[in-house]
C-alpha atoms as one frame of an Amber mdcrd trajectory, in Angstrom:
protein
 -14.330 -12.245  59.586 -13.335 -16.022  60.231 -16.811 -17.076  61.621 -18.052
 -15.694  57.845 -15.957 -16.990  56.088 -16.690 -20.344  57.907 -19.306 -20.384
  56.835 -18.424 -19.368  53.302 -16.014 -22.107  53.135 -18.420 -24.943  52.727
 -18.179 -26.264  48.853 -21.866 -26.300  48.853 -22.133 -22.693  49.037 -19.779
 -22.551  46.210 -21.717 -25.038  43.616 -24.968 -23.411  44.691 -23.998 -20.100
  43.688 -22.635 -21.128  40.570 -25.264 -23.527  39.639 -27.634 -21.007  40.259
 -25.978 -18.354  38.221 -25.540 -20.842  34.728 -29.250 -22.615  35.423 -30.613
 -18.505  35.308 -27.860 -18.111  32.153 -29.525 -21.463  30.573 -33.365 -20.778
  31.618 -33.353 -17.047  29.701 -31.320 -18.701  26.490 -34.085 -21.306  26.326
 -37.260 -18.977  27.236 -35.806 -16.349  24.122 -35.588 -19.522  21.592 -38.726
 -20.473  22.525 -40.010 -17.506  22.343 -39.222 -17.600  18.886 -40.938 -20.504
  17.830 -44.176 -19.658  19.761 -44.104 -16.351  18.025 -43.325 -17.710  14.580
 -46.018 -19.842  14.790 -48.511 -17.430  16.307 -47.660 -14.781  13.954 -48.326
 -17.600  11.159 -51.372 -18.637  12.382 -53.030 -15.381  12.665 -52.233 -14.200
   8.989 -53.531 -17.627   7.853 -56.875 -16.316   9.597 -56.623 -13.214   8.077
 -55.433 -10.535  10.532 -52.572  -8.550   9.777 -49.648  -9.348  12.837 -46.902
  -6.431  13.118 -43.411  -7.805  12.609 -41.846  -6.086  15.164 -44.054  -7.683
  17.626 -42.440 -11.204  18.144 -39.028 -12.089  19.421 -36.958 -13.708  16.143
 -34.638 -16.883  16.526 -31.772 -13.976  16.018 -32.062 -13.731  19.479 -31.017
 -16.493  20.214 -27.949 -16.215  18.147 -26.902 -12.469  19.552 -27.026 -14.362
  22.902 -24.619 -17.444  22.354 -22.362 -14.385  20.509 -22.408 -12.345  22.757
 -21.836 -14.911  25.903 -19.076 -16.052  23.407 -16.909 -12.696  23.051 -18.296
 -11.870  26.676 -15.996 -15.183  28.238 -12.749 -12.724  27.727 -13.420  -9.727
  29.530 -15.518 -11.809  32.116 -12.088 -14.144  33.061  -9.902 -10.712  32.778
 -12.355  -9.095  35.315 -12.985 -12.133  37.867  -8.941 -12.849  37.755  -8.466
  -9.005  39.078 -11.235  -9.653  41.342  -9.319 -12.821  43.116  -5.697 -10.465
  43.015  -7.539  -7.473  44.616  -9.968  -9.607  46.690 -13.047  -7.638  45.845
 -15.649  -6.799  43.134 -14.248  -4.514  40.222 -17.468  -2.002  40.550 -17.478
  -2.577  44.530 -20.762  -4.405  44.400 -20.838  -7.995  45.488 -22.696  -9.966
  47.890 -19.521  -9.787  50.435 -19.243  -5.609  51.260 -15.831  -6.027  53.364
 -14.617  -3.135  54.401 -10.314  -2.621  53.290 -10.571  -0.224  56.981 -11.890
  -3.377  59.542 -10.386  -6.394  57.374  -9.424  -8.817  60.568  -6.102  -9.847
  59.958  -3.457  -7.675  58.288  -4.369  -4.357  56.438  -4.757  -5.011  53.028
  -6.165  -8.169  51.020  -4.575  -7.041  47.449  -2.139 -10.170  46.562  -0.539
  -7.433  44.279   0.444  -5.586  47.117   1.402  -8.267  49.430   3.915  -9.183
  46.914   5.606  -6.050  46.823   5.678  -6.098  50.869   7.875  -9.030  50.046
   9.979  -7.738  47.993  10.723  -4.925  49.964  11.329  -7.153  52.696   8.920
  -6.470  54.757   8.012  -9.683  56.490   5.866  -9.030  59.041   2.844  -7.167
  57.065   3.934 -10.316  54.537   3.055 -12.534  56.923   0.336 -11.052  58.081
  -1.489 -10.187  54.754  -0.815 -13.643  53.629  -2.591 -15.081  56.703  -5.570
 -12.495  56.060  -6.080 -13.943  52.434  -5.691 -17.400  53.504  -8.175 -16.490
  56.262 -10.660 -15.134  53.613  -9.877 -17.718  50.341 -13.658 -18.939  50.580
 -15.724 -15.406  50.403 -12.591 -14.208  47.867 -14.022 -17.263  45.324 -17.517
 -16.400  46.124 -16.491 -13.003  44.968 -14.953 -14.091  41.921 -17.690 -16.295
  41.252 -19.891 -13.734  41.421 -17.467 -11.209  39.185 -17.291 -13.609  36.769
 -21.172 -13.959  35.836 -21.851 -10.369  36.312 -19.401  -9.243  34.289 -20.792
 -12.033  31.559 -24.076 -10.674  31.575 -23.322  -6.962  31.183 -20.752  -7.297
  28.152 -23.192  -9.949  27.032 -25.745  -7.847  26.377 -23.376  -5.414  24.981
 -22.209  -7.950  22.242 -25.781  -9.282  21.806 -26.842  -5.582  21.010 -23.814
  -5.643  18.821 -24.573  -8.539  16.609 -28.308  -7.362  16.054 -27.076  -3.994
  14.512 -24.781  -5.266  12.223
């Protein structure tokens, strides 16, 4: 668990991950705006020659739109998700890129700040102690985690709000 998150710990890892995840976020806003154009244009050029283009067949410049909405209203629930995400120390849904197991976590038993917290308050110092030094231990992979909660949970109420905007 250490030697991991050793490796995990490097900020490199961290600004690759994210970089990666807002230049795929950036590349599919651009690719449906220009899709738009292209098919504007193509659909305008054909019916100047004469054939008859289906309207449905072309992506619109409202596509565009429903995506900045819906990564707009999307930012809330993404934050809300990716903050329980760093207090629990793993994925809302249980899929990540880190699967650590709660049963063979290295030090301590439990990784949920939440319930380190109450250990304290109940006085009990040792688990305290030993949780706290478990999520110290595992702060790198616990961003990556979040990171990675944070984007998912973007794109899937994303598209939810995108659909959203196009029916009304």
């Amino acid at each position: 668990e250490s030697y991991m998150n050793a490796m995990l710990s490097s900020p490199v890892t961290h600004t690759v991950n994210i970089a990666g995840n807002l230049a795929f976020q950036a590349s599919r806003f651009a690719e449906t705006g220009i899709a738009s154009m292209i098919g504007k244009t193509r659909q305008t050029v054909m019916e100047l020659s004469g054939v008859k283009m289906d309207p449905a067949d072309r992506v619109y410049a409202t596509e565009a739109m429903a995506f900045i909405h819906g990564s707009l209203y999307a930012q809330k629930d993404a934050f809300t998700l990716a903050g329980k995400a760093f207090i629990k120390g793993r994925s809302g849904d249980l899929m990540s890129k880190l699967d650590i197991d709660e049963d063979r976590i290295g030090i301590g038993n439990t990784r949920d700040i939440s319930k380190i917290l109450n250990q304290a308050s109940e006085g009990n110092w040792g688990s305290f102690f030993l949780n706290s030094m478990g999520v110290i231990n595992t702060m790198s992979s616990r961003f990556l985690a979040v990171e990675d909660e944070y984007f998912k949970v973007m794109i899937k109420r994303r598209v939810q709000y995108q659909e959203a905007f196009k029916a009304s």
